[in-house]
């Protein structure tokens, strides 16, 4: 994302100068008109007078120009200070800067600086403008639209403005910065529509030293390649990968605080205390499959952690979770990372006089790597989640098509290649193989009791299909085509090994700024 | 009642139920008493007296308790109604009602009526009363029930019933008797207080409840039945009768309080369904059915009970009741989903009481659109040892003379057939391995019946053998499998 100074959009300096000049000229002309009389040497006198007035106006304008120049210098100096401060803060914390190591587009496009850096446009933009009050405000945004067509059931093709996100940042001083992102999902957020309006990030960073920053508020969890860098220009494929949607519940954010920093040798670290998961929200008894297309699979929030994360919406905070994330980006083109989070969850649903004994602990860990040799962009990720002590809860819901899994995992490997590049245009085909399993082990039950054969997929008469499996292996082949590093057109095709009804063709448009 | 009090009374209910069981009360709910009567508020004490005071009826033989029998989870007792699926009432106790008496157990958890999305809640089987209190007033004035002409007549009878009126005055004062309308309102409030406060109405003492607490074991068959109950491809019962807690209470209530039209067969044992309109008791003319309903001109019969859209209209005095929905024909034939708690002891089943055993109910559910619906399935799969539980075509849908009536959904004018739920399991069975077969085998139906029996209140984990279950729960596979015959036992 490019941070653009608010001042870029205003030109009060020119307006002010023009107004001053016009006023002066107008006054001079009025005076000249008033003094025009009928004397013999009248024309000469007039010319002389006008020359004098012109000289006076010129002198006045020169003075104004000098004053203006002084103001400009001061403003530039101030702006430089602010930029340096935010540069320092962002170097230590990749999020929410999109140009970090994990993003595919800047890393190979050359349009953005190296790993961990800040997009060029974040620096002083255009002629420094007035409006000092806004010069420490930053605005950015991103969004994605797509068309998805299940090839075996084209009747379920959908087009969606999946996300429109706007960010606002503010620098209080050289060490304290606020960042936020506001998101509209699925175009319309109302009681009768599927869309949501949500606060995705809302936090304050306080730089304690050059190496350590304290963050507090609602922030993205530093897990995986995508969670913190989920702008559509930063990943291959129209949709986000399944592992980082169903296992790591991107966009995963929690409320709390963390301390994070980088070392000069290229290590990053991040440790925090946050809100956790709420298993009381679990739906043991979906009458119909919670998803019947690949699009539903990602959007239905039925995955183990996607259905139980709290997003700081009146989140139960009796038990907090802890996490640690480590990264290494000390070698050019290589980025490694791993993270683990663990904490007690809000307990599973049970009648008040029949509490489920013991606590449930949710643990998620992941490891990832990304390597960009020459025109290649290679990445891989493994994520594993577990929830403890579910035997009694699952046993009390026999026959459930959706018991709570004790373990779930996923992994993927992906290769992209910068096939063609001209100016800002860039074409990068890619292939990804991924495996996800949203329930690899269950306690208290042998697993979901899923009806065989054709079953109703919804209450709509005649809407029949097969109850989907909660695991799969997926091939994705496609390409990202960038018209600028910040606007990308995408196309891909996905093959599902088990849920072959999910096979689909996708087109997408993504942008960020 | 504030939530805190509610919680206290619930806990009290639990301990009382436990205490009752420990004291060797035996039959649990069937002999449920209220040992801690002093725990009831003055209003509830008055309500308790009003509930069983037959002197408030014109016949002198009918009170709330006459039709809402405590031993049957406050549902009707057809044996006391000459075997009819509807209660008797009226000045001479010769008038027949229109609907099978619903259980009042757990009724106090019913939410108010709302129609956002799916119609939900409200009291009576058609949700026409806004509260338990406004519901409780209405039988006093119904011509086919307690038959009082107006509130003044109810109050006059109350004044004559010294034990009851003393308790009523203790709760509401004497002056209120001078204003009959207000007094009748308070009578409703008192009865509602009784039904809400007295733990006998919601003991949560079933074997299922104890199993949830880890204090009882369900048998393998009962557990298998629960799994089938929950399985969205088999029973899918939980879709409308949730076995998980919902927002209404911390316990599962086995109803989501929504309304549905499931195309229940017409019950010819309800006298009003016959055109002659005479009392089976003494041949007297029956009260005319209420008429707030739109019957299409091409309907097969003159009278239908269509639930939400009529024939009953909300009482004029019930200011917060739902609107009259007679014109909303898309709601015709929808009735409120009842709780399945105590279902084994609340036969007959459905709003018209057309079935007398749980096995029949489930057989009908899983075969409704297979062998009974000539339009859906002109070539029904033959019954047989392979597990197909249904009997001959036309078993459940019959004409007045008992012959098969394959005119589908014969208790609904054909014009309203589209209102019937055909989108959910088990109504429209999926094609398991080809051919339209029921979603449940005969053995699986037995399993579900076994589970449903565990929803009967009055289980004592210390003395499981004393669990007083009806015959249909005791007979193993043959329970309730008796030949299906419709009609009164007169």
Coordinates of C-alpha atoms in Angstrom, one line a residue, chain A residues 100-344:
Chain A
X100 CA 7.0 -6.3 3.0
X101 CA 8.9 -9.5 2.2
X102 CA 5.8 -11.7 1.8
X103 CA 4.2 -9.8 -1.0
X104 CA 4.7 -11.2 -4.4
X105 CA 4.2 -8.1 -6.5
X106 CA 6.8 -5.7 -5.1
X107 CA 9.4 -8.3 -4.6
X108 CA 9.8 -8.9 -8.2
X109 CA 8.4 -5.9 -9.9
X110 CA 11.0 -3.6 -8.6
X111 CA 8.4 -0.9 -8.2
X112 CA 8.8 -1.1 -4.4
X113 CA 11.8 -1.3 -2.3
X114 CA 13.4 -4.4 -0.9
X115 CA 12.0 -6.6 1.9
X116 CA 10.8 -4.8 4.9
X117 CA 11.0 -1.5 3.2
X118 CA 8.5 1.0 2.4
X119 CA 6.9 1.8 -0.9
X120 CA 8.5 4.8 -2.6
X121 CA 5.3 6.6 -2.7
X122 CA 5.3 6.7 1.0
X123 CA 8.0 9.2 0.9
X124 CA 7.3 12.9 0.3
X125 CA 4.8 12.9 -2.4
X126 CA 4.6 15.6 -5.1
X127 CA 5.0 19.2 -4.2
X128 CA 4.8 19.6 -0.5
X129 CA 1.5 21.3 0.2
X130 CA 0.1 23.3 2.9
X131 CA -2.4 21.9 5.4
X132 CA 0.1 21.1 8.1
X133 CA -2.7 19.7 10.2
X134 CA -3.2 16.8 7.8
X135 CA 0.4 16.2 7.0
X136 CA 0.7 13.4 9.6
X137 CA -2.5 11.7 8.4
X138 CA -2.1 8.9 5.9
X139 CA -4.8 7.3 3.8
X140 CA -4.6 4.1 1.9
X141 CA -6.9 1.4 0.6
X142 CA -7.3 -1.8 -1.2
X143 CA -10.1 -3.9 -2.6
X144 CA -10.9 -6.9 -4.8
X145 CA -13.7 -8.0 -7.1
X146 CA -14.1 -11.3 -8.6
X147 CA -16.1 -13.6 -10.7
X148 CA -16.2 -17.3 -9.8
X149 CA -17.8 -20.0 -11.8
X150 CA -18.2 -23.6 -10.5
X151 CA -17.6 -25.5 -13.7
X152 CA -19.8 -28.4 -12.8
X153 CA -22.7 -26.2 -11.5
X154 CA -22.5 -23.0 -13.5
X155 CA -25.8 -22.0 -12.0
X156 CA -23.9 -21.1 -8.9
X157 CA -21.5 -18.6 -10.6
X158 CA -21.1 -15.5 -8.6
X159 CA -19.7 -12.0 -9.0
X160 CA -18.7 -10.1 -5.9
X161 CA -17.1 -6.9 -4.7
X162 CA -15.6 -9.0 -2.0
X163 CA -13.7 -6.3 -0.2
X164 CA -13.4 -2.6 -0.1
X165 CA -11.0 -1.4 2.5
X166 CA -9.9 2.0 3.6
X167 CA -7.1 2.7 6.0
X168 CA -6.3 5.8 8.0
X169 CA -3.1 6.3 9.9
X170 CA -2.0 9.1 12.0
X171 CA 1.4 10.0 13.5
X172 CA 1.1 11.7 16.9
X173 CA 4.8 12.2 17.1
X174 CA 8.0 10.7 15.8
X175 CA 7.5 7.6 18.0
X176 CA 3.7 7.2 18.2
X177 CA 1.6 6.1 15.4
X178 CA -2.0 5.0 14.9
X179 CA -3.2 2.7 12.1
X180 CA -6.6 1.5 11.2
X181 CA -8.5 -0.3 8.4
X182 CA -12.2 -0.3 7.8
X183 CA -13.7 -2.9 5.5
X184 CA -16.9 -3.5 3.7
X185 CA -17.3 -7.1 2.6
X186 CA -19.7 -8.1 -0.2
X187 CA -20.6 -4.5 -1.2
X188 CA -23.6 -3.9 1.0
X189 CA -23.7 -4.3 4.8
X190 CA -27.3 -4.4 6.0
X191 CA -29.5 -6.6 8.0
X192 CA -30.8 -8.3 4.9
X193 CA -27.6 -8.6 3.0
X194 CA -24.6 -10.9 3.3
X195 CA -22.2 -8.1 3.6
X196 CA -20.4 -6.8 6.7
X197 CA -18.8 -3.6 7.8
X198 CA -15.9 -4.3 10.1
X199 CA -12.9 -2.8 11.7
X200 CA -10.0 -4.9 10.6
X201 CA -7.2 -3.1 12.4
X202 CA -7.2 -0.4 15.0
X203 CA -4.1 0.0 17.0
X204 CA -1.4 2.3 18.3
X205 CA 2.4 1.7 17.9
X206 CA 4.7 3.3 20.4
X207 CA 8.4 3.0 19.5
X208 CA 10.1 2.3 22.8
X209 CA 13.6 2.2 21.3
X210 CA 15.0 1.6 17.8
X211 CA 14.7 -2.1 18.4
X212 CA 11.4 -2.4 20.3
X213 CA 7.9 -1.2 19.6
X214 CA 4.9 -1.7 21.7
X215 CA 1.6 -2.2 19.9
X216 CA -1.9 -2.1 21.6
X217 CA -5.4 -2.4 20.1
X218 CA -6.9 -4.6 17.5
X219 CA -4.2 -5.9 15.2
X220 CA -3.4 -8.6 12.7
X221 CA -1.8 -11.7 14.0
X222 CA 1.7 -12.2 12.6
X223 CA 1.0 -15.7 11.2
X224 CA 1.8 -17.1 7.8
X225 CA 2.5 -15.3 4.6
X226 CA -0.9 -13.8 4.0
X227 CA -2.6 -12.8 7.2
X228 CA -0.8 -9.5 7.6
X229 CA -0.3 -9.0 3.9
X230 CA -3.6 -9.9 2.5
X231 CA -4.0 -7.1 -0.1
X232 CA -4.9 -8.7 -3.5
X233 CA -1.8 -7.5 -5.2
X234 CA 0.2 -9.5 -2.6
X235 CA -1.0 -13.0 -3.4
X236 CA -1.3 -15.2 -6.4
X237 CA -4.7 -16.4 -7.4
X238 CA -8.1 -14.7 -7.4
X239 CA -8.9 -16.0 -4.0
X240 CA -6.7 -16.4 -1.0
X241 CA -5.2 -19.9 -0.5
X242 CA -7.3 -22.3 1.6
X243 CA -4.7 -23.1 4.2
X244 CA -4.5 -19.5 5.2
X245 CA -8.3 -19.2 5.2
X246 CA -9.5 -22.4 6.8
X247 CA -6.6 -23.3 9.1
X248 CA -5.1 -19.8 9.8
X249 CA -8.4 -17.8 9.9
X250 CA -7.2 -14.9 7.7
X251 CA -7.9 -12.1 8.2
X252 CA -7.2 -13.1 11.7
X253 CA -7.0 -10.2 14.2
X254 CA -7.2 -10.1 17.9
X255 CA -7.4 -7.4 20.5
X256 CA -4.5 -7.0 23.0
X257 CA -1.0 -5.9 22.9
X258 CA 2.4 -7.0 21.7
X259 CA 6.0 -6.0 21.6
X260 CA 7.9 -6.5 18.4
X261 CA 11.1 -5.5 16.7
X262 CA 13.9 -6.3 14.3
X263 CA 17.5 -7.0 14.8
X264 CA 20.3 -5.6 12.6
X265 CA 21.1 -9.2 11.5
X266 CA 17.7 -9.6 9.9
X267 CA 15.6 -11.2 12.5
X268 CA 12.2 -10.1 13.4
X269 CA 10.3 -11.0 16.6
X270 CA 6.9 -10.4 17.9
X271 CA 5.2 -11.6 21.1
X272 CA 1.8 -10.7 22.4
X273 CA -1.1 -11.3 24.7
X274 CA -4.5 -11.3 23.0
X275 CA -8.1 -12.3 23.1
X276 CA -8.8 -15.9 22.1
X277 CA -11.4 -18.1 20.6
X278 CA -15.0 -18.7 21.6
X279 CA -16.2 -22.3 21.2
X280 CA -19.6 -21.4 22.6
X281 CA -20.4 -20.1 19.1
X282 CA -20.0 -23.6 17.6
X283 CA -22.9 -24.9 15.5
X284 CA -23.1 -28.6 16.2
X285 CA -26.3 -29.0 14.2
X286 CA -26.2 -27.4 10.8
X287 CA -29.2 -28.8 9.0
X288 CA -27.7 -28.2 5.6
X289 CA -24.0 -28.2 4.5
X290 CA -22.5 -24.9 5.6
X291 CA -20.9 -24.6 2.2
X292 CA -21.7 -26.2 -1.2
X293 CA -19.2 -24.3 -3.4
X294 CA -15.6 -23.3 -3.0
X295 CA -16.7 -19.7 -2.6
X296 CA -19.0 -20.7 0.3
X297 CA -16.2 -22.7 1.8
X298 CA -14.1 -19.6 2.3
X299 CA -17.0 -17.2 3.1
X300 CA -19.1 -19.3 5.4
X301 CA -16.8 -19.0 8.3
X302 CA -17.4 -22.6 9.1
X303 CA -13.8 -23.6 9.5
X304 CA -12.7 -24.4 13.1
X305 CA -11.1 -21.1 13.9
X306 CA -12.9 -18.9 11.4
X307 CA -16.2 -19.9 13.1
X308 CA -14.9 -19.2 16.6
X309 CA -12.7 -16.1 16.4
X310 CA -14.1 -13.1 18.1
X311 CA -12.7 -10.1 16.2
X312 CA -12.9 -7.9 19.3
X313 CA -16.7 -7.7 18.9
X314 CA -17.7 -7.8 22.6
X315 CA -15.1 -10.5 22.8
X316 CA -15.1 -12.7 25.9
X317 CA -11.8 -11.9 27.5
X318 CA -11.8 -14.1 30.6
X319 CA -8.9 -16.1 29.2
X320 CA -6.2 -14.6 27.1
X321 CA -4.0 -16.2 24.5
X322 CA -0.3 -15.8 24.1
X323 CA 1.7 -15.9 20.9
X324 CA 5.2 -15.7 19.6
X325 CA 6.3 -15.1 16.0
X326 CA 9.8 -15.1 14.7
X327 CA 11.1 -14.2 11.2
X328 CA 14.3 -14.1 9.3
X329 CA 14.9 -12.0 6.2
X330 CA 18.6 -11.5 6.5
X331 CA 19.5 -13.0 3.1
X332 CA 18.3 -11.3 0.0
X333 CA 15.3 -13.0 -1.5
X334 CA 14.7 -15.3 1.4
X335 CA 12.1 -15.0 4.1
X336 CA 11.5 -17.5 6.8
X337 CA 9.0 -17.4 9.6
X338 CA 7.2 -19.4 12.3
X339 CA 4.6 -18.6 14.9
X340 CA 2.6 -20.2 17.7
X341 CA -0.4 -19.1 19.6
X342 CA -2.1 -20.8 22.5
X343 CA -4.8 -20.0 25.0
X344 CA -7.9 -21.2 26.7

